PDB file of C-alpha atoms in Angstrom:
ATOM      1  CA  MET Q   1       6.963  18.462   5.686  1.00 85.00           C
ATOM      2  CA  ILE Q   2       9.309  16.587   3.303  1.00 92.00           C
ATOM      3  CA  ARG Q   3      12.625  18.251   2.513  1.00 90.00           C
ATOM      4  CA  ASN Q   4      13.518  18.936  -1.130  1.00 92.00           C
ATOM      5  CA  ILE Q   5       9.978  18.177  -2.214  1.00 95.00           C
ATOM      6  CA  HIS Q   6      10.721  18.990  -5.858  1.00 95.00           C
ATOM      7  CA  ARG Q   7      12.985  15.950  -6.086  1.00 95.00           C
ATOM      8  CA  HIS Q   8      10.342  13.687  -4.606  1.00 97.00           C
ATOM      9  CA  LYS Q   9       7.734  15.045  -6.988  1.00 97.00           C
ATOM     10  CA  ILE Q  10       9.885  14.010  -9.955  1.00 97.00           C
ATOM     11  CA  LEU Q  11      10.226  10.467  -8.599  1.00 97.00           C
ATOM     12  CA  TRP Q  12       6.522  10.232  -7.752  1.00 98.00           C
ATOM     13  CA  LEU Q  13       5.526  11.432 -11.210  1.00 98.00           C
ATOM     14  CA  LEU Q  14       7.849   8.897 -12.828  1.00 98.00           C
ATOM     15  CA  LEU Q  15       6.343   6.133 -10.689  1.00 98.00           C
ATOM     16  CA  ALA Q  16       2.819   7.206 -11.624  1.00 98.00           C
ATOM     17  CA  ILE Q  17       3.621   7.197 -15.346  1.00 98.00           C
ATOM     18  CA  LEU Q  18       5.325   3.791 -15.246  1.00 98.00           C
ATOM     19  CA  SER Q  19       2.482   2.325 -13.203  1.00 98.00           C
ATOM     20  CA  LEU Q  20      -0.152   3.693 -15.565  1.00 98.00           C
ATOM     21  CA  ALA Q  21       1.695   2.123 -18.480  1.00 98.00           C
ATOM     22  CA  ALA Q  22       2.033  -1.269 -16.787  1.00 98.00           C
ATOM     23  CA  ALA Q  23      -1.454  -1.485 -15.291  1.00 98.00           C
ATOM     24  CA  GLY Q  24      -3.141   0.051 -18.318  1.00 98.00           C
ATOM     25  CA  THR Q  25      -1.552  -2.566 -20.554  1.00 98.00           C
ATOM     26  CA  GLY Q  26      -2.731  -5.312 -18.222  1.00 97.00           C
ATOM     27  CA  VAL Q  27      -6.339  -4.085 -18.248  1.00 97.00           C
ATOM     28  CA  LEU Q  28      -6.463  -3.464 -21.998  1.00 97.00           C
ATOM     29  CA  PHE Q  29      -4.590  -6.640 -22.948  1.00 96.00           C
ATOM     30  CA  PRO Q  30      -5.262  -9.209 -20.192  1.00 95.00           C
ATOM     31  CA  ASP Q  31      -3.912 -11.979 -22.424  1.00 95.00           C
ATOM     32  CA  ILE Q  32      -0.393 -10.980 -21.339  1.00 95.00           C
ATOM     33  CA  TYR Q  33      -1.136 -12.834 -18.111  1.00 94.00           C
ATOM     34  CA  ALA Q  34      -2.410 -15.985 -19.865  1.00 89.00           C
ATOM     35  CA  ASP Q  35       0.821 -17.958 -19.563  1.00 87.00           C
ATOM     36  CA  VAL Q  36       1.797 -16.440 -16.231  1.00 88.00           C
ATOM     37  CA  PHE Q  37      -1.145 -16.722 -13.838  1.00 88.00           C
ATOM     38  CA  SER Q  38      -3.868 -19.369 -13.693  1.00 87.00           C
ATOM     39  CA  ILE Q  39      -7.400 -18.398 -14.691  1.00 91.00           C
ATOM     40  CA  GLU Q  40      -8.437 -18.556 -11.014  1.00 90.00           C
ATOM     41  CA  LEU Q  41      -6.043 -15.686 -10.273  1.00 90.00           C
ATOM     42  CA  MET Q  42      -7.084 -13.487 -13.182  1.00 94.00           C
ATOM     43  CA  PRO Q  43      -9.924 -11.635 -11.364  1.00 95.00           C
ATOM     44  CA  GLY Q  44      -7.540 -10.547  -8.627  1.00 93.00           C
ATOM     45  CA  THR Q  45      -4.840  -9.623 -11.128  1.00 95.00           C
ATOM     46  CA  ILE Q  46      -7.114  -7.430 -13.227  1.00 96.00           C
ATOM     47  CA  ALA Q  47      -8.689  -5.878 -10.120  1.00 97.00           C
ATOM     48  CA  GLN Q  48      -5.215  -4.977  -8.850  1.00 97.00           C
ATOM     49  CA  ASP Q  49      -4.323  -3.391 -12.182  1.00 98.00           C
ATOM     50  CA  MET Q  50      -7.517  -1.338 -12.018  1.00 98.00           C
ATOM     51  CA  MET Q  51      -6.615  -0.256  -8.481  1.00 98.00           C
ATOM     52  CA  THR Q  52      -3.128   0.674  -9.681  1.00 98.00           C
ATOM     53  CA  ILE Q  53      -4.557   2.907 -12.404  1.00 98.00           C
ATOM     54  CA  ALA Q  54      -6.735   4.689  -9.835  1.00 98.00           C
ATOM     55  CA  ALA Q  55      -3.814   5.004  -7.383  1.00 98.00           C
ATOM     56  CA  ALA Q  56      -1.492   6.415 -10.061  1.00 98.00           C
ATOM     57  CA  LEU Q  57      -4.114   9.001 -11.061  1.00 98.00           C
ATOM     58  CA  VAL Q  58      -4.584   9.993  -7.407  1.00 97.00           C
ATOM     59  CA  LEU Q  59      -0.818  10.395  -7.119  1.00 97.00           C
ATOM     60  CA  ILE Q  60      -0.741  12.675 -10.167  1.00 97.00           C
ATOM     61  CA  VAL Q  61      -3.606  14.784  -8.762  1.00 97.00           C
ATOM     62  CA  CYS Q  62      -1.730  15.126  -5.456  1.00 96.00           C
ATOM     63  CA  LEU Q  63       1.347  16.342  -7.312  1.00 96.00           C
ATOM     64  CA  ILE Q  64      -0.573  19.207  -8.926  1.00 95.00           C
ATOM     65  CA  GLY Q  65       0.117  22.249  -6.801  1.00 89.00           C
ATOM     66  CA  MET Q  66       2.018  20.283  -4.142  1.00 94.00           C
ATOM     67  CA  LYS Q  67       4.305  22.505  -2.084  1.00 91.00           C
ATOM     68  CA  GLN Q  68       6.825  22.009   0.701  1.00 87.00           C
ATOM     69  CA  ASP Q  69       4.112  22.396   3.325  1.00 87.00           C
ATOM     70  CA  SER Q  70       1.403  20.330   1.573  1.00 91.00           C
ATOM     71  CA  MET Q  71       1.284  17.809   4.391  1.00 91.00           C
ATOM     72  CA  VAL Q  72      -1.921  15.963   3.460  1.00 93.00           C
ATOM     73  CA  ARG Q  73      -0.944  15.565  -0.199  1.00 95.00           C
ATOM     74  CA  GLN Q  74       2.474  14.245   0.746  1.00 95.00           C
ATOM     75  CA  ILE Q  75       1.015  11.705   3.170  1.00 95.00           C
ATOM     76  CA  ILE Q  76      -1.359  10.441   0.484  1.00 96.00           C
ATOM     77  CA  ALA Q  77       1.574  10.198  -1.927  1.00 97.00           C
ATOM     78  CA  LEU Q  78       3.572   8.132   0.583  1.00 97.00           C
ATOM     79  CA  GLY Q  79       0.644   5.760   0.995  1.00 97.00           C
ATOM     80  CA  VAL Q  80       0.297   5.334  -2.765  1.00 98.00           C
ATOM     81  CA  VAL Q  81       4.030   4.705  -3.199  1.00 98.00           C
ATOM     82  CA  GLY Q  82       3.809   2.067  -0.478  1.00 97.00           C
ATOM     83  CA  TYR Q  83       0.975   0.425  -2.394  1.00 98.00           C
ATOM     84  CA  LEU Q  84       3.007   0.394  -5.624  1.00 98.00           C
ATOM     85  CA  PHE Q  85       5.920  -1.227  -3.784  1.00 98.00           C
ATOM     86  CA  TYR Q  86       3.618  -3.991  -2.566  1.00 97.00           C
ATOM     87  CA  ALA Q  87       1.621  -4.447  -5.776  1.00 96.00           C
ATOM     88  CA  TYR Q  88       4.644  -4.781  -8.031  1.00 97.00           C
ATOM     89  CA  GLY Q  89       6.525  -6.737  -5.401  1.00 96.00           C
ATOM     90  CA  VAL Q  90       3.818  -9.375  -5.875  1.00 94.00           C
ATOM     91  CA  TYR Q  91       4.410  -9.491  -9.641  1.00 94.00           C
ATOM     92  CA  VAL Q  92       8.198  -9.505  -9.334  1.00 95.00           C
ATOM     93  CA  ILE Q  93       8.565 -12.039  -6.509  1.00 94.00           C
ATOM     94  CA  ASP Q  94       5.924 -14.365  -7.969  1.00 90.00           C
ATOM     95  CA  ARG Q  95       7.746 -14.209 -11.300  1.00 85.00           C
ATOM     96  CA  GLY Q  96       5.044 -12.710 -13.468  1.00 87.00           C
ATOM     97  CA  VAL Q  97       7.440 -13.069 -16.384  1.00 93.00           C
ATOM     98  CA  ASN Q  98       5.457 -11.576 -19.226  1.00 95.00           C
ATOM     99  CA  PRO Q  99       6.762  -8.914 -21.668  1.00 95.00           C
ATOM    100  CA  LEU Q 100       6.294  -6.254 -18.947  1.00 97.00           C
ATOM    101  CA  TYR Q 101       8.437  -7.995 -16.347  1.00 97.00           C
ATOM    102  CA  PHE Q 102      11.347  -5.558 -16.587  1.00 97.00           C
ATOM    103  CA  LEU Q 103       8.860  -2.722 -16.153  1.00 98.00           C
ATOM    104  CA  TYR Q 104       7.492  -4.430 -13.045  1.00 98.00           C
ATOM    105  CA  MET Q 105      11.031  -4.690 -11.694  1.00 98.00           C
ATOM    106  CA  ALA Q 106      11.657  -1.012 -12.418  1.00 98.00           C
ATOM    107  CA  ILE Q 107       8.518   0.054 -10.535  1.00 98.00           C
ATOM    108  CA  PHE Q 108       9.257  -2.286  -7.631  1.00 98.00           C
ATOM    109  CA  GLY Q 109      12.824  -1.060  -7.218  1.00 98.00           C
ATOM    110  CA  LEU Q 110      12.039   2.604  -7.790  1.00 98.00           C
ATOM    111  CA  SER Q 111       9.112   2.554  -5.350  1.00 98.00           C
ATOM    112  CA  PHE Q 112      11.305   1.016  -2.643  1.00 97.00           C
ATOM    113  CA  TYR Q 113      14.072   3.599  -2.905  1.00 97.00           C
ATOM    114  CA  THR Q 114      11.566   6.423  -3.361  1.00 97.00           C
ATOM    115  CA  LEU Q 115       9.794   5.319  -0.193  1.00 96.00           C
ATOM    116  CA  VAL Q 116      13.044   5.171   1.778  1.00 95.00           C
ATOM    117  CA  PHE Q 117      14.080   8.573   0.393  1.00 96.00           C
ATOM    118  CA  GLY Q 118      10.707  10.035   1.351  1.00 95.00           C
ATOM    119  CA  LEU Q 119      10.607   8.627   4.883  1.00 93.00           C
ATOM    120  CA  THR Q 120      14.133   9.772   5.665  1.00 93.00           C
ATOM    121  CA  SER Q 121      13.334  13.278   4.392  1.00 93.00           C
ATOM    122  CA  ILE Q 122      10.372  13.909   6.689  1.00 91.00           C
ATOM    123  CA  ARG Q 123      10.713  16.899   9.000  1.00 86.00           C
ATOM    124  CA  PRO Q 124       8.551  16.293  12.096  1.00 73.00           C
ATOM    125  CA  GLU Q 125       8.730  19.918  13.274  1.00 73.00           C
ATOM    126  CA  PRO Q 126       5.431  20.983  11.632  1.00 70.00           C
ATOM    127  CA  LEU Q 127       3.667  18.404  13.822  1.00 72.00           C
ATOM    128  CA  ASN Q 128       5.127  19.638  17.100  1.00 74.00           C
ATOM    129  CA  GLY Q 129       2.377  20.075  19.660  1.00 72.00           C
ATOM    130  CA  LEU Q 130      -0.242  18.242  17.600  1.00 77.00           C
ATOM    131  CA  ARG Q 131      -2.541  16.026  19.635  1.00 79.00           C
ATOM    132  CA  ILE Q 132      -4.819  13.473  18.033  1.00 86.00           C
ATOM    133  CA  PRO Q 133      -8.089  12.833  19.929  1.00 89.00           C
ATOM    134  CA  ASN Q 134      -7.489   9.913  22.273  1.00 91.00           C
ATOM    135  CA  ALA Q 135     -10.413   7.908  20.896  1.00 93.00           C
ATOM    136  CA  LEU Q 136      -9.039   8.107  17.343  1.00 93.00           C
ATOM    137  CA  ARG Q 137      -5.490   7.464  18.511  1.00 92.00           C
ATOM    138  CA  TYR Q 138      -6.331   4.382  20.558  1.00 94.00           C
ATOM    139  CA  VAL Q 139      -8.679   2.926  17.941  1.00 94.00           C
ATOM    140  CA  SER Q 140      -6.078   3.427  15.223  1.00 95.00           C
ATOM    141  CA  ALA Q 141      -3.268   1.958  17.320  1.00 95.00           C
ATOM    142  CA  GLY Q 142      -5.462  -0.999  18.289  1.00 94.00           C
ATOM    143  CA  PHE Q 143      -6.325  -1.621  14.649  1.00 93.00           C
ATOM    144  CA  CYS Q 144      -2.636  -1.469  13.697  1.00 94.00           C
ATOM    145  CA  LEU Q 145      -1.842  -4.068  16.367  1.00 95.00           C
ATOM    146  CA  LEU Q 146      -4.826  -6.268  15.526  1.00 92.00           C
ATOM    147  CA  LEU Q 147      -3.673  -6.872  11.959  1.00 92.00           C
ATOM    148  CA  PRO Q 148      -0.348  -8.517  12.913  1.00 95.00           C
ATOM    149  CA  LEU Q 149      -2.149 -10.557  15.570  1.00 95.00           C
ATOM    150  CA  VAL Q 150      -4.417 -11.903  12.838  1.00 91.00           C
ATOM    151  CA  PHE Q 151      -2.074 -12.274   9.889  1.00 92.00           C
ATOM    152  CA  TYR Q 152       1.059 -13.619  11.570  1.00 95.00           C
ATOM    153  CA  PRO Q 153      -0.727 -16.789  12.780  1.00 95.00           C
ATOM    154  CA  LEU Q 154      -2.849 -17.001   9.614  1.00 91.00           C
ATOM    155  CA  TRP Q 155       0.020 -16.799   7.137  1.00 92.00           C
ATOM    156  CA  SER Q 156       2.284 -18.925   9.348  1.00 94.00           C
ATOM    157  CA  ALA Q 157      -0.347 -21.670   9.375  1.00 93.00           C
ATOM    158  CA  ARG Q 158      -0.278 -21.661   5.571  1.00 89.00           C
ATOM    159  CA  ILE Q 159       3.506 -21.551   5.296  1.00 91.00           C
ATOM    160  CA  ILE Q 160       4.234 -24.424   7.685  1.00 92.00           C
ATOM    161  CA  PRO Q 161       2.661 -27.112   5.432  1.00 89.00           C
ATOM    162  CA  LEU Q 162       4.632 -25.697   2.489  1.00 87.00           C
ATOM    163  CA  ILE Q 163       7.831 -26.064   4.498  1.00 89.00           C
ATOM    164  CA  GLN Q 164       6.915 -29.590   5.555  1.00 89.00           C
ATOM    165  CA  ASN Q 165       6.228 -30.611   1.951  1.00 87.00           C
ATOM    166  CA  ALA Q 166       9.089 -28.585   0.439  1.00 82.00           C
ATOM    167  CA  ASP Q 167       6.435 -26.962  -1.774  1.00 79.00           C
ATOM    168  CA  LYS Q 168       7.733 -23.943  -3.692  1.00 72.00           C
ATOM    169  CA  THR Q 169       4.782 -23.625  -6.053  1.00 69.00           C
ATOM    170  CA  ALA Q 170       2.215 -21.807  -3.888  1.00 69.00           C
ATOM    171  CA  ASP Q 171       0.357 -19.033  -5.734  1.00 70.00           C
ATOM    172  CA  PHE Q 172       1.166 -15.501  -4.622  1.00 72.00           C
ATOM    173  CA  TYR Q 173       3.727 -16.655  -2.065  1.00 86.00           C
ATOM    174  CA  SER Q 174       4.977 -13.082  -2.309  1.00 92.00           C
ATOM    175  CA  VAL Q 175       2.045 -11.965  -0.156  1.00 92.00           C
ATOM    176  CA  TYR Q 176       3.443 -13.965   2.759  1.00 93.00           C
ATOM    177  CA  ILE Q 177       6.885 -12.427   2.265  1.00 94.00           C
ATOM    178  CA  LEU Q 178       5.705  -8.838   1.913  1.00 96.00           C
ATOM    179  CA  ASP Q 179       3.202  -9.063   4.770  1.00 96.00           C
ATOM    180  CA  LEU Q 180       5.379 -10.852   7.302  1.00 96.00           C
ATOM    181  CA  CYS Q 181       8.649  -9.063   6.490  1.00 96.00           C
ATOM    182  CA  PHE Q 182       7.454  -5.526   5.756  1.00 96.00           C
ATOM    183  CA  ILE Q 183       3.784  -4.660   6.276  1.00 96.00           C
ATOM    184  CA  MET Q 184       3.027  -6.273   9.656  1.00 96.00           C
ATOM    185  CA  PRO Q 185       6.256  -5.047  11.326  1.00 96.00           C
ATOM    186  CA  ALA Q 186       5.454  -1.569   9.984  1.00 96.00           C
ATOM    187  CA  PHE Q 187       1.999  -1.692  11.608  1.00 96.00           C
ATOM    188  CA  VAL Q 188       3.557  -2.668  14.939  1.00 96.00           C
ATOM    189  CA  ILE Q 189       6.146   0.114  14.796  1.00 95.00           C
ATOM    190  CA  ILE Q 190       3.556   2.707  13.822  1.00 95.00           C
ATOM    191  CA  ALA Q 191       1.187   1.591  16.591  1.00 95.00           C
ATOM    192  CA  ILE Q 192       3.941   2.030  19.179  1.00 95.00           C
ATOM    193  CA  LYS Q 193       4.859   5.468  17.855  1.00 92.00           C
ATOM    194  CA  LEU Q 194       1.196   6.439  17.785  1.00 92.00           C
ATOM    195  CA  LEU Q 195       0.628   5.372  21.384  1.00 92.00           C
ATOM    196  CA  ARG Q 196       3.692   7.405  22.379  1.00 91.00           C
ATOM    197  CA  GLN Q 197       2.357  10.354  20.349  1.00 87.00           C
ATOM    198  CA  LYS Q 198       5.510  10.577  18.268  1.00 87.00           C
ATOM    199  CA  GLU Q 199       5.283  12.920  15.287  1.00 84.00           C
ATOM    200  CA  LEU Q 200       6.425  10.301  12.780  1.00 85.00           C
ATOM    201  CA  GLY Q 201       3.636   8.005  13.923  1.00 89.00           C
ATOM    202  CA  LEU Q 202       1.084  10.725  13.198  1.00 87.00           C
ATOM    203  CA  VAL Q 203       2.368  10.989   9.629  1.00 87.00           C
ATOM    204  CA  LEU Q 204       2.742   7.303   8.872  1.00 92.00           C
ATOM    205  CA  THR Q 205      -0.555   6.140  10.375  1.00 95.00           C
ATOM    206  CA  PRO Q 206      -2.809   7.639   7.669  1.00 95.00           C
ATOM    207  CA  ALA Q 207      -0.260   6.657   4.999  1.00 96.00           C
ATOM    208  CA  MET Q 208      -0.452   3.031   6.168  1.00 96.00           C
ATOM    209  CA  PHE Q 209      -4.249   3.193   6.243  1.00 97.00           C
ATOM    210  CA  ILE Q 210      -4.231   4.390   2.623  1.00 97.00           C
ATOM    211  CA  LEU Q 211      -1.874   1.531   1.805  1.00 96.00           C
ATOM    212  CA  GLY Q 212      -4.192  -0.928   3.548  1.00 94.00           C
ATOM    213  CA  CYS Q 213      -7.246   0.319   1.679  1.00 96.00           C
ATOM    214  CA  THR Q 214      -5.585   0.113  -1.729  1.00 96.00           C
ATOM    215  CA  LEU Q 215      -4.358  -3.426  -1.009  1.00 94.00           C
ATOM    216  CA  LEU Q 216      -7.649  -4.839   0.256  1.00 93.00           C
ATOM    217  CA  LEU Q 217     -10.087  -3.048  -2.040  1.00 95.00           C
ATOM    218  CA  PRO Q 218      -9.047  -4.945  -5.207  1.00 95.00           C
ATOM    219  CA  VAL Q 219      -9.348  -8.248  -3.314  1.00 93.00           C
ATOM    220  CA  GLY Q 220     -12.989  -7.453  -2.660  1.00 94.00           C
ATOM    221  CA  LEU Q 221     -13.606  -6.096  -6.149  1.00 94.00           C
ATOM    222  CA  ALA Q 222     -12.053  -9.221  -7.660  1.00 95.00           C
ATOM    223  CA  GLU Q 223     -15.150 -11.120  -6.542  1.00 94.00           C
ATOM    224  CA  LEU Q 224     -17.218  -9.051  -8.976  1.00 94.00           C
ATOM    225  CA  LEU Q 225     -14.925 -10.126 -11.828  1.00 95.00           C
ATOM    226  CA  LYS Q 226     -15.034 -13.839 -11.042  1.00 94.00           C
ATOM    227  CA  PRO Q 227     -18.109 -14.588 -13.224  1.00 95.00           C
ATOM    228  CA  LEU Q 228     -16.139 -13.330 -16.246  1.00 92.00           C
ATOM    229  CA  TYR Q 229     -13.663 -16.158 -15.634  1.00 92.00           C
ATOM    230  CA  GLY Q 230     -16.139 -18.893 -14.822  1.00 91.00           C
ATOM    231  CA  SER Q 231     -15.949 -18.693 -11.025  1.00 91.00           C
ATOM    232  CA  ALA Q 232     -18.651 -18.053  -8.460  1.00 93.00           C
ATOM    233  CA  VAL Q 233     -18.738 -14.909  -6.345  1.00 93.00           C
ATOM    234  CA  ASP Q 234     -17.951 -15.333  -2.656  1.00 93.00           C
ATOM    235  CA  PRO Q 235     -20.251 -12.779  -0.948  1.00 93.00           C
ATOM    236  CA  GLY Q 236     -18.626 -13.345   2.442  1.00 92.00           C
ATOM    237  CA  GLY Q 237     -15.110 -12.715   1.193  1.00 88.00           C
ATOM    238  CA  MET Q 238     -16.206  -9.697  -0.822  1.00 93.00           C
ATOM    239  CA  GLY Q 239     -18.015  -8.212   2.170  1.00 93.00           C
ATOM    240  CA  LEU Q 240     -15.074  -8.784   4.494  1.00 90.00           C
ATOM    241  CA  PHE Q 241     -12.450  -7.154   2.299  1.00 92.00           C
ATOM    242  CA  LEU Q 242     -14.684  -4.282   1.219  1.00 94.00           C
ATOM    243  CA  SER Q 243     -15.608  -3.611   4.854  1.00 93.00           C
ATOM    244  CA  LEU Q 244     -11.951  -3.567   5.894  1.00 92.00           C
ATOM    245  CA  SER Q 245     -11.179  -1.222   2.991  1.00 94.00           C
ATOM    246  CA  VAL Q 246     -13.919   1.154   4.100  1.00 95.00           C
ATOM    247  CA  LEU Q 247     -12.643   1.058   7.684  1.00 94.00           C
ATOM    248  CA  PHE Q 248      -9.123   1.825   6.514  1.00 95.00           C
ATOM    249  CA  ILE Q 249     -10.227   4.799   4.432  1.00 95.00           C
ATOM    250  CA  ILE Q 250     -12.472   6.179   7.200  1.00 96.00           C
ATOM    251  CA  LEU Q 251      -9.594   6.137   9.669  1.00 95.00           C
ATOM    252  CA  ALA Q 252      -7.284   7.698   7.060  1.00 96.00           C
ATOM    253  CA  VAL Q 253      -9.773  10.491   6.334  1.00 95.00           C
ATOM    254  CA  LEU Q 254     -10.258  11.228  10.042  1.00 94.00           C
ATOM    255  CA  PHE Q 255      -6.504  11.418  10.570  1.00 92.00           C
ATOM    256  CA  LEU Q 256      -5.954  13.593   7.516  1.00 93.00           C
ATOM    257  CA  ALA Q 257      -8.756  15.916   8.639  1.00 92.00           C
ATOM    258  CA  VAL Q 258      -6.999  16.495  11.962  1.00 89.00           C
ATOM    259  CA  LEU Q 259      -3.656  17.066  10.246  1.00 86.00           C
ATOM    260  CA  GLY Q 260      -5.312  19.393   7.718  1.00 83.00           C
ATOM    261  CA  LYS Q 261      -6.744  21.543  10.507  1.00 80.00           C
ATOM    262  CA  LYS Q 262      -3.307  21.733  12.119  1.00 68.00           C
ATOM    263  CA  GLN Q 263      -1.801  22.842   8.834  1.00 64.00           C
ATOM    264  CA  ALA Q 264      -4.517  25.435   8.256  1.00 62.00           C
ATOM    265  CA  LYS Q 265      -3.894  26.987  11.676  1.00 65.00           C
ATOM    266  CA  ASP Q 266      -0.176  27.247  10.983  1.00 56.00           C
ATOM    267  CA  ILE Q 267      -0.638  29.066   7.680  1.00 50.00           C
TER     268      ILE Q 267
END
């Protein structure tokens, strides 16, 4: 599916190794965040590092035996790379200036160019003639459109008071930037391509669902870590984000199952 897959595999492996080093250090030595993030943000920070370790390991597993026509593995890899771009974009933009900051910048920059390189190298021909069941296609497209409809007004409502007060100190302001400038427009574009049954939409939809799951899952899991930092668990917030994560992964699995059957028939 992706041209010159051996080159992409080298970049993906490098990203996985760098991410394991950065996230592993954060989990083993959480004190590196002591002077960077407030104690209220520590549960989310550690949960994200734990998610990064899992994502990097999944990426390495996908690389084992990956070939030019390993469509499902490559889609999963694209989703993981997208997650790494977002996760380390948060650390870089929010100035998590601890001793690993240059490593964060390296992962952020490398993941961006690796993602662009991967997306521009996709050959849609293997997906010619593929038809996703209408129910799955419409539900997935509707979900992709629902997220921008929710988060554009939500994040805008939080940004407007910051603009009015000239407040530049909001925690994790990077989330607003990454969501409104990159993630939400991507969901809209993918939804349109999916509704038009374009091949690229069929590839990017499960990749975006994997990205969505890996972003939201640590937010829910962070609630379980709050007691370690003297905060109370919010059952409602945990349930919401875990439920959305499960929905994302279910849709991703259903999509990948359809694509896997297509690939099996072509072999």
